[in-house]
Tab-separated table of C-alpha atoms in Angstrom:
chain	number	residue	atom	x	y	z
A	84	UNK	CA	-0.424	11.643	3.624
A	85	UNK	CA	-0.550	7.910	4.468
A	86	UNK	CA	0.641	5.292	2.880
A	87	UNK	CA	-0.740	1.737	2.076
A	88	UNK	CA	1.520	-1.159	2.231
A	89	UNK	CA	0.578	-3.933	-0.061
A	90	UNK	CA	-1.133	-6.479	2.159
A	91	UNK	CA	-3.476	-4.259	2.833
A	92	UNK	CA	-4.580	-4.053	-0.776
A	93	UNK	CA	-3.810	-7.791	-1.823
A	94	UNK	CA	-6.661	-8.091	1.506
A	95	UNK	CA	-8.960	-6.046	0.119
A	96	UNK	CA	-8.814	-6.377	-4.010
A	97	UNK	CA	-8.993	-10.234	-2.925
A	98	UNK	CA	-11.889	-9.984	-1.038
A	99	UNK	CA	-9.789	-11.183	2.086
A	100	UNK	CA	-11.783	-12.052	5.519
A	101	UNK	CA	-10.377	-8.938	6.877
A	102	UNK	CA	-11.755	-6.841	3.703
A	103	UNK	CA	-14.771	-5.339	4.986
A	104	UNK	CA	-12.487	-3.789	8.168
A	105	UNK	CA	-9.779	-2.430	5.501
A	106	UNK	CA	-12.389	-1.164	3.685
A	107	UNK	CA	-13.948	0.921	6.635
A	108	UNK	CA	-10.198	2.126	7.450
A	109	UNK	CA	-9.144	3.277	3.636
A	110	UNK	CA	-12.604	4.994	3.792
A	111	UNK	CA	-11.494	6.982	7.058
A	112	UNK	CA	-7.929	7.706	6.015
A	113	UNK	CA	-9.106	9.068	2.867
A	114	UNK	CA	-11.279	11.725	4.527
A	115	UNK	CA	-8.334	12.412	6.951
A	116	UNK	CA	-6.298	13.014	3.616
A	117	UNK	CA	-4.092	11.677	0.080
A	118	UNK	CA	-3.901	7.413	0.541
A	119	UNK	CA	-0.622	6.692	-1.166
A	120	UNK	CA	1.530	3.601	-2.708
A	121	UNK	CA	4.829	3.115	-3.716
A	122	UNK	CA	6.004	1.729	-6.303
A	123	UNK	CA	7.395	-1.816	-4.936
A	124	UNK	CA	4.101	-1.774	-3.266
A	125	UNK	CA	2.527	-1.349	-6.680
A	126	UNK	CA	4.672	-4.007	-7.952
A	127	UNK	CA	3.466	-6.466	-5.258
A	128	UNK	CA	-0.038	-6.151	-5.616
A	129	UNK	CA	0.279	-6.271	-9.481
A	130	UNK	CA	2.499	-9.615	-8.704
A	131	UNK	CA	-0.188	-10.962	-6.444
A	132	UNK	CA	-3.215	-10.228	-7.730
A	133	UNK	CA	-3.937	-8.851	-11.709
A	134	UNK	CA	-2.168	-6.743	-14.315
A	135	UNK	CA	-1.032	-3.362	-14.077
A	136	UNK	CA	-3.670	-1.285	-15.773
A	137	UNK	CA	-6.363	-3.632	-13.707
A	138	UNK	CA	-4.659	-2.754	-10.172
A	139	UNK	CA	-4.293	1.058	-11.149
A	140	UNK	CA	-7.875	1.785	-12.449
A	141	UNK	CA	-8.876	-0.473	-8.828
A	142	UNK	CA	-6.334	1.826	-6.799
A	143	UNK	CA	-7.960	5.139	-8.565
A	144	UNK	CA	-11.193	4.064	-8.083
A	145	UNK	CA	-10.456	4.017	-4.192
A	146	UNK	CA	-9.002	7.261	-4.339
A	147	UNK	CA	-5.292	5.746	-3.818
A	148	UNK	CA	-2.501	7.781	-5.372
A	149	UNK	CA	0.746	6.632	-6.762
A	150	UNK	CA	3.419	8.141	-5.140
A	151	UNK	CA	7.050	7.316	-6.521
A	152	UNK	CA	9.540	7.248	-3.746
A	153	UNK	CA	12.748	9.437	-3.982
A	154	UNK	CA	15.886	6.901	-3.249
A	155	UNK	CA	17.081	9.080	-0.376
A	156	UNK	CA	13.379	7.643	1.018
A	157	UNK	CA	13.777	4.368	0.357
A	158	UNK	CA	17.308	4.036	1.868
A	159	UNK	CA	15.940	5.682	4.952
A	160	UNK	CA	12.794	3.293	4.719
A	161	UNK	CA	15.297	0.355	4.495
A	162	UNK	CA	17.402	1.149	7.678
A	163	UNK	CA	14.617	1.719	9.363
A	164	UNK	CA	13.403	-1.905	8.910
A	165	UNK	CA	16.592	-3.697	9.281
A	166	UNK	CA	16.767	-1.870	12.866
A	167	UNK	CA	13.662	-3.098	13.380
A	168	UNK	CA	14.278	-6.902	12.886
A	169	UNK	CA	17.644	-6.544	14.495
A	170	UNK	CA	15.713	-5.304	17.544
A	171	UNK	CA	13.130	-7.499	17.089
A	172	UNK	CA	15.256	-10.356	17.317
């Protein structure tokens, strides 16, 4: 499974400079398996871009799954990133 972070999509729904090269990689992680979002990530590109049932028939129509993330995940997911930036600097 991978998942899709939102400026990916906002890149590609927009029709972004980098589109055509996120295009080419969604099409090769989809034959390598499930493309996934979360739900913040939903929320995002629904913020950025159009309305809800616009971004979900766009994100099923490129073969990108919803995914709802268990808290347990998202806790993990959020330590992760603050030791990230505190390494980071």
């Amino acid at each position: 499974m991978i998942a899709v972070d939102s400026p990916v999509l906002v890149e590609l729904l927009s029709n972004g400079p980098q589109a055509d090269a996120v295009e080419a990689i969604l099409r090769q992680s989809l034959v390598g398996g499930r493309v996934v979002v979360c739900g913040a990530t939903l929320a995002e590109v629904c913020a950025s871009l159009r309305g809800g049932a616009e971004v979900l028939e766009a994100l099923e129509e490129m073969g990108v799954h919803f995914n709802p993330m268990e808290a347990k995940s998202a806790l993990r997911a959020g330590e992760m990133h603050r030791r990230h930036r505190q390494r980071s600097g």
